[in-house]
PDB file of C-alpha atoms in Angstrom:
ATOM      1  CA  MET U   1     -29.755   4.932 -22.852  1.00 65.00           C
ATOM      2  CA  LYS U   2     -26.610   7.030 -22.906  1.00 72.00           C
ATOM      3  CA  LYS U   3     -24.056   6.522 -25.595  1.00 86.00           C
ATOM      4  CA  MET U   4     -20.670   5.223 -24.576  1.00 81.00           C
ATOM      5  CA  ALA U   5     -19.103   8.559 -25.605  1.00 83.00           C
ATOM      6  CA  ASP U   6     -21.408  10.357 -23.165  1.00 89.00           C
ATOM      7  CA  LEU U   7     -20.272   8.094 -20.349  1.00 90.00           C
ATOM      8  CA  LEU U   8     -16.565   8.395 -21.119  1.00 91.00           C
ATOM      9  CA  PRO U   9     -15.891  11.495 -18.943  1.00 93.00           C
ATOM     10  CA  GLN U  10     -17.556   9.816 -15.960  1.00 94.00           C
ATOM     11  CA  ILE U  11     -15.617   6.608 -16.534  1.00 94.00           C
ATOM     12  CA  GLU U  12     -12.358   8.528 -16.827  1.00 96.00           C
ATOM     13  CA  GLN U  13     -13.076  10.395 -13.575  1.00 97.00           C
ATOM     14  CA  MET U  14     -13.913   7.151 -11.793  1.00 97.00           C
ATOM     15  CA  ASN U  15     -10.670   5.667 -13.105  1.00 97.00           C
ATOM     16  CA  ARG U  16      -8.637   8.629 -11.801  1.00 97.00           C
ATOM     17  CA  GLU U  17     -10.283   8.352  -8.385  1.00 97.00           C
ATOM     18  CA  PHE U  18      -9.671   4.605  -8.310  1.00 97.00           C
ATOM     19  CA  GLN U  19      -6.003   5.090  -9.217  1.00 97.00           C
ATOM     20  CA  GLU U  20      -5.545   7.671  -6.446  1.00 95.00           C
ATOM     21  CA  LEU U  21      -7.261   5.528  -3.833  1.00 96.00           C
ATOM     22  CA  SER U  22      -5.329   2.450  -4.945  1.00 97.00           C
ATOM     23  CA  SER U  23      -2.059   4.330  -4.685  1.00 96.00           C
ATOM     24  CA  ASP U  24      -2.908   5.486  -1.159  1.00 94.00           C
ATOM     25  CA  LEU U  25      -3.866   1.964  -0.116  1.00 96.00           C
ATOM     26  CA  ILE U  26      -0.715   0.440  -1.590  1.00 97.00           C
ATOM     27  CA  GLY U  27       1.399   3.021   0.238  1.00 96.00           C
ATOM     28  CA  HIS U  28      -0.358   2.226   3.511  1.00 97.00           C
ATOM     29  CA  ILE U  29       0.126  -1.525   3.072  1.00 98.00           C
ATOM     30  CA  GLU U  30       3.805  -1.048   2.222  1.00 98.00           C
ATOM     31  CA  GLN U  31       4.322   1.054   5.361  1.00 97.00           C
ATOM     32  CA  GLU U  32       2.581  -1.558   7.509  1.00 98.00           C
ATOM     33  CA  HIS U  33       4.797  -4.310   6.090  1.00 98.00           C
ATOM     34  CA  LEU U  34       7.957  -2.263   6.561  1.00 98.00           C
ATOM     35  CA  ALA U  35       7.017  -1.479  10.160  1.00 98.00           C
ATOM     36  CA  TYR U  36       6.392  -5.181  10.846  1.00 98.00           C
ATOM     37  CA  ILE U  37       9.702  -6.185   9.251  1.00 98.00           C
ATOM     38  CA  GLU U  38      11.562  -3.549  11.273  1.00 97.00           C
ATOM     39  CA  LYS U  39       9.921  -4.743  14.506  1.00 97.00           C
ATOM     40  CA  GLN U  40      10.847  -8.351  13.755  1.00 98.00           C
ATOM     41  CA  SER U  41      14.430  -7.445  12.859  1.00 98.00           C
ATOM     42  CA  VAL U  42      14.847  -5.599  16.172  1.00 97.00           C
ATOM     43  CA  GLY U  43      13.680  -8.710  18.012  1.00 96.00           C
ATOM     44  CA  ILE U  44      16.000 -10.959  16.027  1.00 96.00           C
ATOM     45  CA  ARG U  45      18.976  -8.647  16.594  1.00 95.00           C
ATOM     46  CA  GLY U  46      18.214  -8.673  20.310  1.00 94.00           C
ATOM     47  CA  ALA U  47      18.023 -12.461  20.419  1.00 94.00           C
ATOM     48  CA  LEU U  48      21.257 -12.802  18.457  1.00 94.00           C
ATOM     49  CA  ALA U  49      23.015 -10.323  20.727  1.00 93.00           C
ATOM     50  CA  LYS U  50      22.136 -12.514  23.715  1.00 93.00           C
ATOM     51  CA  ILE U  51      23.551 -15.703  22.196  1.00 93.00           C
ATOM     52  CA  MET U  52      26.459 -14.145  20.300  1.00 90.00           C
ATOM     53  CA  PRO U  53      27.999 -11.481  22.553  1.00 75.00           C
TER      54      PRO U  53
END
């Protein structure tokens, strides 16, 4: 069985990869939410423009 010190470099590399992938995923989710919010706001502005000329 490997000692914990022997596994540390692998664990650190896995952690770096996880952090990078997490960051990419968070960025993607944020962009999706912002796009949805923008789409909804355009629809709301259009509806308001019709009732409040």
